[in-house]
Amino acid sequence: MNNDEYYDIDSILAEHSKIPCIFLHDIDASVNLSGDGNEIAANSRVELPFWMAKVLAQYRLPNGENLVTIELPRAYGTRVRNSLDASPTSIDFRQVSPYFYQFGTKLYDLIIDDQLPATLEKAFKARLKEIMNISLTGSTNVGQDFLQKLDETEKELFKAGQESTAELRKWRHRRRQQLKPVSLGHRISSQSSIS
């Protein structure tokens, strides 16, 4: 976690997402961090929070071997990618991964997958158009089904779009701050009557 993300609750929650790991060596029960007091056998598949999996994946044993390997989470697997290719706006990111983009970008350095960045970018661009269209129209009825499927990043963008639209409307319909035209004819006639 970067220093600028240290107090960011969304970053903390994204790093708490579970990720599948395969232990390459036996783990004694006293070292098992899951707290269940069981040994972990070599080649066991365990889902761990990302923050823990990242540290374990980067750790090297004295002989230079890795302790665990990390697999791509289901939220970024073939099934979800095929669905995103078919119709990006139909995916319910709330169900798939509430922090789909934020967690996905954290996977870049940890998992070798050349297609992941392109998948995230393509999904983001396609869904952003729909999010902005709905937020700028100001209609709460239009796209309600789609709005229920947003991840946390998309929700923030939707709120920003709505706030921007509301501020623009306020500015357009301002009453007190509107400039009022000055009648120069009235001023000239009142000054000529004084002289």
PDB file of C-alpha atoms in Angstrom:
ATOM      1  CA  MET A   1       0.000   0.000   0.000  1.00  0.00           C
ATOM      2  CA  ASN A   2       1.385   3.393  -0.964  1.00  0.00           C
ATOM      3  CA  ASN A   3       1.665   6.134   1.645  1.00  0.00           C
ATOM      4  CA  ASP A   4      -1.092   8.157  -0.028  1.00  0.00           C
ATOM      5  CA  GLU A   5      -3.419   5.135   0.307  1.00  0.00           C
ATOM      6  CA  TYR A   6      -2.641   4.509   3.980  1.00  0.00           C
ATOM      7  CA  TYR A   7      -5.752   6.291   5.279  1.00  0.00           C
ATOM      8  CA  ASP A   8      -7.924   5.589   2.223  1.00  0.00           C
ATOM      9  CA  ILE A   9     -10.745   3.310   3.381  1.00  0.00           C
ATOM     10  CA  ASP A  10     -11.492   2.187  -0.189  1.00  0.00           C
ATOM     11  CA  SER A  11      -7.882   1.091  -0.655  1.00  0.00           C
ATOM     12  CA  ILE A  12      -7.960  -0.785   2.641  1.00  0.00           C
ATOM     13  CA  LEU A  13     -11.196  -2.551   1.684  1.00  0.00           C
ATOM     14  CA  ALA A  14      -9.865  -3.351  -1.795  1.00  0.00           C
ATOM     15  CA  GLU A  15      -6.758  -4.953  -0.281  1.00  0.00           C
ATOM     16  CA  HIS A  16      -8.968  -7.065   1.960  1.00  0.00           C
ATOM     17  CA  SER A  17     -10.406  -8.823  -1.135  1.00  0.00           C
ATOM     18  CA  LYS A  18      -9.611 -12.525  -1.168  1.00  0.00           C
ATOM     19  CA  ILE A  19      -7.175 -13.974  -3.666  1.00  0.00           C
ATOM     20  CA  PRO A  20      -6.464 -17.677  -4.318  1.00  0.00           C
ATOM     21  CA  CYS A  21      -2.963 -18.835  -3.338  1.00  0.00           C
ATOM     22  CA  ILE A  22      -1.221 -22.184  -3.597  1.00  0.00           C
ATOM     23  CA  PHE A  23       1.270 -22.951  -0.847  1.00  0.00           C
ATOM     24  CA  LEU A  24       4.363 -24.554  -2.329  1.00  0.00           C
ATOM     25  CA  HIS A  25       5.641 -25.813   1.033  1.00  0.00           C
ATOM     26  CA  ASP A  26       4.143 -27.260   4.202  1.00  0.00           C
ATOM     27  CA  ILE A  27       3.210 -24.649   6.802  1.00  0.00           C
ATOM     28  CA  ASP A  28       3.290 -25.563  10.488  1.00  0.00           C
ATOM     29  CA  ALA A  29       0.136 -24.887  12.528  1.00  0.00           C
ATOM     30  CA  SER A  30       2.009 -22.422  14.765  1.00  0.00           C
ATOM     31  CA  VAL A  31       2.872 -20.268  11.737  1.00  0.00           C
ATOM     32  CA  ASN A  32      -0.557 -20.465  10.093  1.00  0.00           C
ATOM     33  CA  LEU A  33      -1.833 -16.885  10.051  1.00  0.00           C
ATOM     34  CA  SER A  34      -5.446 -17.840   9.383  1.00  0.00           C
ATOM     35  CA  GLY A  35      -5.874 -18.505  13.099  1.00  0.00           C
ATOM     36  CA  ASP A  36      -7.534 -21.904  12.716  1.00  0.00           C
ATOM     37  CA  GLY A  37      -4.540 -23.758  14.189  1.00  0.00           C
ATOM     38  CA  ASN A  38      -4.261 -26.229  11.306  1.00  0.00           C
ATOM     39  CA  GLU A  39      -1.230 -27.144   9.277  1.00  0.00           C
ATOM     40  CA  ILE A  40      -1.238 -26.238   5.603  1.00  0.00           C
ATOM     41  CA  ALA A  41       0.052 -28.969   3.318  1.00  0.00           C
ATOM     42  CA  ALA A  42       2.137 -28.224   0.242  1.00  0.00           C
ATOM     43  CA  ASN A  43       0.037 -27.650  -2.906  1.00  0.00           C
ATOM     44  CA  SER A  44      -2.974 -26.581  -0.815  1.00  0.00           C
ATOM     45  CA  ARG A  45      -5.152 -23.882  -2.318  1.00  0.00           C
ATOM     46  CA  VAL A  46      -6.150 -21.210   0.196  1.00  0.00           C
ATOM     47  CA  GLU A  47      -7.914 -17.879  -0.283  1.00  0.00           C
ATOM     48  CA  LEU A  48      -6.139 -15.099   1.581  1.00  0.00           C
ATOM     49  CA  PRO A  49      -6.699 -11.355   1.814  1.00  0.00           C
ATOM     50  CA  PHE A  50      -4.693  -9.556  -0.847  1.00  0.00           C
ATOM     51  CA  TRP A  51      -2.512  -7.698   1.662  1.00  0.00           C
ATOM     52  CA  MET A  52      -1.365 -11.015   3.155  1.00  0.00           C
ATOM     53  CA  ALA A  53      -1.055 -12.850  -0.160  1.00  0.00           C
ATOM     54  CA  LYS A  54       1.105 -10.059  -1.588  1.00  0.00           C
ATOM     55  CA  VAL A  55       3.626 -10.323   1.252  1.00  0.00           C
ATOM     56  CA  LEU A  56       3.722 -14.124   1.083  1.00  0.00           C
ATOM     57  CA  ALA A  57       4.131 -14.095  -2.711  1.00  0.00           C
ATOM     58  CA  GLN A  58       7.074 -11.705  -2.493  1.00  0.00           C
ATOM     59  CA  TYR A  59       8.759 -13.667   0.312  1.00  0.00           C
ATOM     60  CA  ARG A  60      11.660 -15.931  -0.668  1.00  0.00           C
ATOM     61  CA  LEU A  61      12.787 -18.885   1.407  1.00  0.00           C
ATOM     62  CA  PRO A  62      16.514 -19.154   2.259  1.00  0.00           C
ATOM     63  CA  ASN A  63      16.961 -21.522  -0.701  1.00  0.00           C
ATOM     64  CA  GLY A  64      15.443 -18.876  -3.021  1.00  0.00           C
ATOM     65  CA  GLU A  65      12.127 -20.645  -3.594  1.00  0.00           C
ATOM     66  CA  ASN A  66       8.761 -18.937  -3.356  1.00  0.00           C
ATOM     67  CA  LEU A  67       6.468 -19.722  -0.465  1.00  0.00           C
ATOM     68  CA  VAL A  68       3.229 -19.303  -2.438  1.00  0.00           C
ATOM     69  CA  THR A  69       2.025 -18.680  -5.949  1.00  0.00           C
ATOM     70  CA  ILE A  70      -0.962 -16.495  -6.617  1.00  0.00           C
ATOM     71  CA  GLU A  71      -3.768 -17.290  -9.012  1.00  0.00           C
ATOM     72  CA  LEU A  72      -6.005 -14.815 -10.764  1.00  0.00           C
ATOM     73  CA  PRO A  73      -9.226 -14.276  -8.790  1.00  0.00           C
ATOM     74  CA  ARG A  74     -12.495 -15.399 -10.415  1.00  0.00           C
ATOM     75  CA  ALA A  75     -13.572 -11.763 -10.714  1.00  0.00           C
ATOM     76  CA  TYR A  76     -10.902 -11.315 -13.413  1.00  0.00           C
ATOM     77  CA  GLY A  77     -11.139 -14.767 -14.975  1.00  0.00           C
ATOM     78  CA  THR A  78     -12.225 -15.923 -18.409  1.00  0.00           C
ATOM     79  CA  ARG A  79     -15.963 -16.002 -17.659  1.00  0.00           C
ATOM     80  CA  VAL A  80     -16.050 -12.373 -16.496  1.00  0.00           C
ATOM     81  CA  ARG A  81     -13.791 -11.256 -19.358  1.00  0.00           C
ATOM     82  CA  ASN A  82     -16.045 -12.935 -21.919  1.00  0.00           C
ATOM     83  CA  SER A  83     -19.073 -11.236 -20.356  1.00  0.00           C
ATOM     84  CA  LEU A  84     -17.270  -7.885 -20.450  1.00  0.00           C
ATOM     85  CA  ASP A  85     -16.447  -8.405 -24.120  1.00  0.00           C
ATOM     86  CA  ALA A  86     -20.075  -9.235 -24.898  1.00  0.00           C
ATOM     87  CA  SER A  87     -21.720  -6.447 -22.881  1.00  0.00           C
ATOM     88  CA  PRO A  88     -19.674  -4.397 -20.398  1.00  0.00           C
ATOM     89  CA  THR A  89     -22.721  -2.678 -18.904  1.00  0.00           C
ATOM     90  CA  SER A  90     -24.478  -5.951 -18.050  1.00  0.00           C
ATOM     91  CA  ILE A  91     -21.907  -7.085 -15.459  1.00  0.00           C
ATOM     92  CA  ASP A  92     -22.899  -6.577 -11.828  1.00  0.00           C
ATOM     93  CA  PHE A  93     -19.600  -5.430 -10.308  1.00  0.00           C
ATOM     94  CA  ARG A  94     -21.270  -5.160  -6.923  1.00  0.00           C
ATOM     95  CA  GLN A  95     -21.537  -8.982  -7.012  1.00  0.00           C
ATOM     96  CA  VAL A  96     -18.300  -9.705  -8.902  1.00  0.00           C
ATOM     97  CA  SER A  97     -15.997  -7.417  -6.920  1.00  0.00           C
ATOM     98  CA  PRO A  98     -17.145  -4.191  -5.219  1.00  0.00           C
ATOM     99  CA  TYR A  99     -13.670  -2.715  -5.836  1.00  0.00           C
ATOM    100  CA  PHE A 100     -13.224  -4.175  -9.326  1.00  0.00           C
ATOM    101  CA  TYR A 101     -10.946  -1.469 -10.764  1.00  0.00           C
ATOM    102  CA  GLN A 102      -9.029  -0.592  -7.610  1.00  0.00           C
ATOM    103  CA  PHE A 103      -8.322  -4.229  -6.757  1.00  0.00           C
ATOM    104  CA  GLY A 104      -7.585  -5.018 -10.409  1.00  0.00           C
ATOM    105  CA  THR A 105      -4.880  -2.358 -10.600  1.00  0.00           C
ATOM    106  CA  LYS A 106      -3.277  -3.775  -7.452  1.00  0.00           C
ATOM    107  CA  LEU A 107      -2.972  -7.135  -9.222  1.00  0.00           C
ATOM    108  CA  TYR A 108      -0.793  -5.665 -12.028  1.00  0.00           C
ATOM    109  CA  ASP A 109       2.508  -6.100 -10.219  1.00  0.00           C
ATOM    110  CA  LEU A 110       1.658  -9.380  -8.556  1.00  0.00           C
ATOM    111  CA  ILE A 111       0.162 -11.500 -11.314  1.00  0.00           C
ATOM    112  CA  ILE A 112       1.599 -11.867 -14.780  1.00  0.00           C
ATOM    113  CA  ASP A 113      -1.361 -11.284 -17.053  1.00  0.00           C
ATOM    114  CA  ASP A 114      -0.780  -9.088 -20.076  1.00  0.00           C
ATOM    115  CA  GLN A 115      -4.504  -8.834 -20.825  1.00  0.00           C
ATOM    116  CA  LEU A 116      -5.623  -7.575 -17.402  1.00  0.00           C
ATOM    117  CA  PRO A 117      -4.796  -3.871 -17.935  1.00  0.00           C
ATOM    118  CA  ALA A 118      -6.536  -3.849 -21.328  1.00  0.00           C
ATOM    119  CA  THR A 119      -9.577  -5.617 -19.871  1.00  0.00           C
ATOM    120  CA  LEU A 120      -9.885  -3.083 -17.052  1.00  0.00           C
ATOM    121  CA  GLU A 121      -9.435  -0.152 -19.433  1.00  0.00           C
ATOM    122  CA  LYS A 122     -11.977  -1.431 -21.945  1.00  0.00           C
ATOM    123  CA  ALA A 123     -14.587  -2.106 -19.250  1.00  0.00           C
ATOM    124  CA  PHE A 124     -13.982   1.266 -17.618  1.00  0.00           C
ATOM    125  CA  LYS A 125     -14.344   3.226 -20.854  1.00  0.00           C
ATOM    126  CA  ALA A 126     -17.512   1.431 -21.924  1.00  0.00           C
ATOM    127  CA  ARG A 127     -19.189   1.757 -18.540  1.00  0.00           C
ATOM    128  CA  LEU A 128     -18.039   5.348 -17.994  1.00  0.00           C
ATOM    129  CA  LYS A 129     -20.052   6.503 -21.012  1.00  0.00           C
ATOM    130  CA  GLU A 130     -23.217   5.017 -19.550  1.00  0.00           C
ATOM    131  CA  ILE A 131     -22.476   6.365 -16.056  1.00  0.00           C
ATOM    132  CA  MET A 132     -21.959   9.904 -17.341  1.00  0.00           C
ATOM    133  CA  ASN A 133     -25.035   9.754 -19.588  1.00  0.00           C
ATOM    134  CA  ILE A 134     -27.215   8.778 -16.645  1.00  0.00           C
ATOM    135  CA  SER A 135     -25.634  11.236 -14.194  1.00  0.00           C
ATOM    136  CA  LEU A 136     -25.854  14.168 -16.610  1.00  0.00           C
ATOM    137  CA  THR A 137     -29.497  13.606 -17.575  1.00  0.00           C
ATOM    138  CA  GLY A 138     -30.452  13.913 -13.926  1.00  0.00           C
ATOM    139  CA  SER A 139     -33.120  11.244 -14.252  1.00  0.00           C
ATOM    140  CA  THR A 140     -33.158   8.743 -11.409  1.00  0.00           C
ATOM    141  CA  ASN A 141     -35.522   6.373 -13.234  1.00  0.00           C
ATOM    142  CA  VAL A 142     -33.365   5.960 -16.330  1.00  0.00           C
ATOM    143  CA  GLY A 143     -30.695   3.301 -15.909  1.00  0.00           C
ATOM    144  CA  GLN A 144     -31.671   2.355 -12.365  1.00  0.00           C
ATOM    145  CA  ASP A 145     -30.823  -1.308 -13.040  1.00  0.00           C
ATOM    146  CA  PHE A 146     -27.384  -0.325 -14.314  1.00  0.00           C
ATOM    147  CA  LEU A 147     -26.715   1.924 -11.309  1.00  0.00           C
ATOM    148  CA  GLN A 148     -27.246  -1.046  -8.994  1.00  0.00           C
ATOM    149  CA  LYS A 149     -24.333  -2.815 -10.739  1.00  0.00           C
ATOM    150  CA  LEU A 150     -21.633  -0.172 -10.181  1.00  0.00           C
ATOM    151  CA  ASP A 151     -18.425  -0.787  -8.296  1.00  0.00           C
ATOM    152  CA  GLU A 152     -17.202   1.750  -5.714  1.00  0.00           C
ATOM    153  CA  THR A 153     -15.075   3.739  -8.185  1.00  0.00           C
ATOM    154  CA  GLU A 154     -17.996   4.004 -10.588  1.00  0.00           C
ATOM    155  CA  LYS A 155     -20.317   5.114  -7.770  1.00  0.00           C
ATOM    156  CA  GLU A 156     -17.936   7.969  -6.968  1.00  0.00           C
ATOM    157  CA  LEU A 157     -17.851   9.005 -10.633  1.00  0.00           C
ATOM    158  CA  PHE A 158     -21.643   8.893 -10.798  1.00  0.00           C
ATOM    159  CA  LYS A 159     -21.908  11.103  -7.685  1.00  0.00           C
ATOM    160  CA  ALA A 160     -19.371  13.541  -9.158  1.00  0.00           C
ATOM    161  CA  GLY A 161     -21.376  13.708 -12.397  1.00  0.00           C
ATOM    162  CA  GLN A 162     -24.603  14.365 -10.493  1.00  0.00           C
ATOM    163  CA  GLU A 163     -22.991  17.066  -8.350  1.00  0.00           C
ATOM    164  CA  SER A 164     -21.506  18.722 -11.418  1.00  0.00           C
ATOM    165  CA  THR A 165     -24.886  18.717 -13.150  1.00  0.00           C
ATOM    166  CA  ALA A 166     -26.586  20.170 -10.062  1.00  0.00           C
ATOM    167  CA  GLU A 167     -23.977  22.938  -9.799  1.00  0.00           C
ATOM    168  CA  LEU A 168     -24.397  23.768 -13.480  1.00  0.00           C
ATOM    169  CA  ARG A 169     -28.178  24.017 -13.053  1.00  0.00           C
ATOM    170  CA  LYS A 170     -27.754  26.278 -10.016  1.00  0.00           C
ATOM    171  CA  TRP A 171     -25.392  28.481 -11.965  1.00  0.00           C
ATOM    172  CA  ARG A 172     -27.739  28.711 -14.950  1.00  0.00           C
ATOM    173  CA  HIS A 173     -30.773  29.539 -12.807  1.00  0.00           C
ATOM    174  CA  ARG A 174     -29.081  31.823 -10.341  1.00  0.00           C
ATOM    175  CA  ARG A 175     -31.300  34.701  -9.295  1.00  0.00           C
ATOM    176  CA  ARG A 176     -29.518  36.794  -6.706  1.00  0.00           C
ATOM    177  CA  GLN A 177     -26.139  36.792  -8.379  1.00  0.00           C
ATOM    178  CA  GLN A 178     -27.407  37.520 -11.865  1.00  0.00           C
ATOM    179  CA  LEU A 179     -26.071  40.671 -13.409  1.00  0.00           C
ATOM    180  CA  LYS A 180     -28.811  43.169 -14.075  1.00  0.00           C
ATOM    181  CA  PRO A 181     -28.607  45.452 -17.061  1.00  0.00           C
ATOM    182  CA  VAL A 182     -28.135  49.092 -16.223  1.00  0.00           C
ATOM    183  CA  SER A 183     -30.401  51.521 -17.961  1.00  0.00           C
ATOM    184  CA  LEU A 184     -28.056  54.209 -19.224  1.00  0.00           C
ATOM    185  CA  GLY A 185     -30.981  56.227 -20.571  1.00  0.00           C
ATOM    186  CA  HIS A 186     -32.428  56.594 -17.070  1.00  0.00           C
ATOM    187  CA  ARG A 187     -29.066  57.704 -15.647  1.00  0.00           C
ATOM    188  CA  ILE A 188     -28.466  60.247 -18.398  1.00  0.00           C
ATOM    189  CA  SER A 189     -31.907  61.778 -18.024  1.00  0.00           C
ATOM    190  CA  SER A 190     -31.565  62.003 -14.219  1.00  0.00           C
ATOM    191  CA  GLN A 191     -28.132  63.638 -14.529  1.00  0.00           C
ATOM    192  CA  SER A 192     -29.349  66.171 -17.095  1.00  0.00           C
ATOM    193  CA  SER A 193     -32.210  67.200 -14.803  1.00  0.00           C
ATOM    194  CA  ILE A 194     -29.706  67.866 -11.996  1.00  0.00           C
ATOM    195  CA  SER A 195     -27.679  70.263 -14.092  1.00  0.00           C
TER     196      SER A 195
END
